[in-house]
Amino acid sequence: MKNILTTSSILGVFAVIQSMIMLVYGYMKIHSGATSIFGVTDQAQLQTLMFLQLVVGGHLLLFVTRQAKWFFQKPYLAGSLFWAIIATQIFAACMCFFG
């Protein structure tokens, strides 16, 4: 459990740093009038991009931190947790696509 908490804490800190860099970069590009490398042209698109990054990154971090090897090896995730993660990923993508 100590290794899992250490790994998840380190990856969590890097995820926050990466999110802040992406947000500041997108915000600066929007206000300078240029298009960012993500194709974001206004604040609504930047908010959608950040939402997807946080949802996908946060949920899929569960797969990465739970064991040291490839994450689809034994012991497998509980079926209810796996399908809950997949369902929320699909729901978040549909929310962003359809509005």
PDB file of C-alpha atoms in Angstrom, residues 3-76:
ATOM      1  CA  ASN A   3       4.167   1.950  -2.894  1.00  0.00           C
ATOM      2  CA  ILE A   4       0.710   2.609  -4.308  1.00  0.00           C
ATOM      3  CA  LEU A   5       0.286   5.779  -2.270  1.00  0.00           C
ATOM      4  CA  THR A   6       3.754   7.022  -3.189  1.00  0.00           C
ATOM      5  CA  THR A   7       3.249   6.340  -6.890  1.00  0.00           C
ATOM      6  CA  SER A   8      -0.214   7.881  -6.961  1.00  0.00           C
ATOM      7  CA  SER A   9       0.978  10.962  -5.060  1.00  0.00           C
ATOM      8  CA  ILE A  10       3.865  11.560  -7.455  1.00  0.00           C
ATOM      9  CA  LEU A  11       1.691  11.014 -10.519  1.00  0.00           C
ATOM     10  CA  GLY A  12      -1.000  13.261  -9.008  1.00  0.00           C
ATOM     11  CA  VAL A  13       1.464  16.117  -8.507  1.00  0.00           C
ATOM     12  CA  PHE A  14       2.702  15.764 -12.092  1.00  0.00           C
ATOM     13  CA  ALA A  15      -0.904  15.672 -13.348  1.00  0.00           C
ATOM     14  CA  VAL A  16      -1.667  18.952 -11.578  1.00  0.00           C
ATOM     15  CA  ILE A  17       1.472  20.560 -13.008  1.00  0.00           C
ATOM     16  CA  GLN A  18       0.642  19.306 -16.504  1.00  0.00           C
ATOM     17  CA  SER A  19      -2.946  20.575 -16.208  1.00  0.00           C
ATOM     18  CA  MET A  20      -1.809  24.012 -15.112  1.00  0.00           C
ATOM     19  CA  ILE A  21       0.709  24.248 -17.953  1.00  0.00           C
ATOM     20  CA  MET A  22      -1.959  23.232 -20.465  1.00  0.00           C
ATOM     21  CA  LEU A  23      -4.438  25.749 -19.028  1.00  0.00           C
ATOM     22  CA  VAL A  24      -1.985  28.664 -19.000  1.00  0.00           C
ATOM     23  CA  TYR A  25      -0.758  27.826 -22.517  1.00  0.00           C
ATOM     24  CA  GLY A  26      -4.313  27.657 -23.867  1.00  0.00           C
ATOM     25  CA  TYR A  27      -5.346  30.831 -22.060  1.00  0.00           C
ATOM     26  CA  MET A  28      -2.350  32.747 -23.400  1.00  0.00           C
ATOM     27  CA  LYS A  29      -2.949  31.544 -26.968  1.00  0.00           C
ATOM     28  CA  ILE A  30      -6.636  32.481 -26.832  1.00  0.00           C
ATOM     29  CA  HIS A  31      -5.946  35.987 -25.584  1.00  0.00           C
ATOM     30  CA  SER A  32      -3.131  36.565 -28.090  1.00  0.00           C
ATOM     31  CA  GLY A  33      -5.474  35.709 -30.964  1.00  0.00           C
ATOM     32  CA  ALA A  34      -3.438  32.711 -32.126  1.00  0.00           C
ATOM     33  CA  THR A  35      -4.686  29.155 -32.427  1.00  0.00           C
ATOM     34  CA  SER A  36      -3.057  26.727 -30.014  1.00  0.00           C
ATOM     35  CA  ILE A  37      -1.630  23.363 -31.017  1.00  0.00           C
ATOM     36  CA  PHE A  38      -4.837  21.804 -29.687  1.00  0.00           C
ATOM     37  CA  GLY A  39      -6.969  23.820 -32.123  1.00  0.00           C
ATOM     38  CA  VAL A  40      -8.602  25.766 -29.299  1.00  0.00           C
ATOM     39  CA  THR A  41      -9.930  29.156 -30.409  1.00  0.00           C
ATOM     40  CA  ASP A  42     -12.131  30.309 -27.519  1.00  0.00           C
ATOM     41  CA  GLN A  43     -12.615  29.916 -23.783  1.00  0.00           C
ATOM     42  CA  ALA A  44     -15.500  27.423 -24.084  1.00  0.00           C
ATOM     43  CA  GLN A  45     -13.305  25.025 -26.056  1.00  0.00           C
ATOM     44  CA  LEU A  46     -10.513  25.429 -23.511  1.00  0.00           C
ATOM     45  CA  GLN A  47     -12.929  24.610 -20.687  1.00  0.00           C
ATOM     46  CA  THR A  48     -14.097  21.499 -22.547  1.00  0.00           C
ATOM     47  CA  LEU A  49     -10.507  20.427 -23.173  1.00  0.00           C
ATOM     48  CA  MET A  50      -9.609  20.885 -19.499  1.00  0.00           C
ATOM     49  CA  PHE A  51     -12.720  18.988 -18.377  1.00  0.00           C
ATOM     50  CA  LEU A  52     -11.865  16.027 -20.595  1.00  0.00           C
ATOM     51  CA  GLN A  53      -8.245  16.076 -19.487  1.00  0.00           C
ATOM     52  CA  LEU A  54      -9.213  15.996 -15.820  1.00  0.00           C
ATOM     53  CA  VAL A  55     -11.879  13.303 -16.242  1.00  0.00           C
ATOM     54  CA  VAL A  56      -9.815  11.011 -18.438  1.00  0.00           C
ATOM     55  CA  GLY A  57      -6.560  11.609 -16.582  1.00  0.00           C
ATOM     56  CA  GLY A  58      -8.111  11.171 -13.165  1.00  0.00           C
ATOM     57  CA  HIS A  59      -9.992   7.992 -13.953  1.00  0.00           C
ATOM     58  CA  LEU A  60      -7.284   6.291 -15.963  1.00  0.00           C
ATOM     59  CA  LEU A  61      -4.739   7.075 -13.244  1.00  0.00           C
ATOM     60  CA  LEU A  62      -6.504   4.337 -11.267  1.00  0.00           C
ATOM     61  CA  PHE A  63      -5.349   1.776 -13.831  1.00  0.00           C
ATOM     62  CA  VAL A  64      -1.732   2.939 -13.722  1.00  0.00           C
ATOM     63  CA  THR A  65      -1.200   3.250  -9.971  1.00  0.00           C
ATOM     64  CA  ARG A  66      -2.676  -0.024  -8.820  1.00  0.00           C
ATOM     65  CA  GLN A  67       0.264  -2.233  -9.815  1.00  0.00           C
ATOM     66  CA  ALA A  68       3.845  -2.022 -11.047  1.00  0.00           C
ATOM     67  CA  LYS A  69       3.447  -4.136 -14.195  1.00  0.00           C
ATOM     68  CA  TRP A  70       1.084  -3.855 -17.147  1.00  0.00           C
ATOM     69  CA  PHE A  71      -2.247  -2.759 -15.680  1.00  0.00           C
ATOM     70  CA  PHE A  72      -4.387  -5.433 -17.344  1.00  0.00           C
ATOM     71  CA  GLN A  73      -2.635  -8.334 -15.599  1.00  0.00           C
ATOM     72  CA  LYS A  74      -3.738 -10.264 -12.541  1.00  0.00           C
ATOM     73  CA  PRO A  75      -5.048  -9.242 -10.084  1.00  0.00           C
ATOM     74  CA  TYR A  76      -7.693  -7.668 -12.277  1.00  0.00           C
TER      75      TYR A  76
END
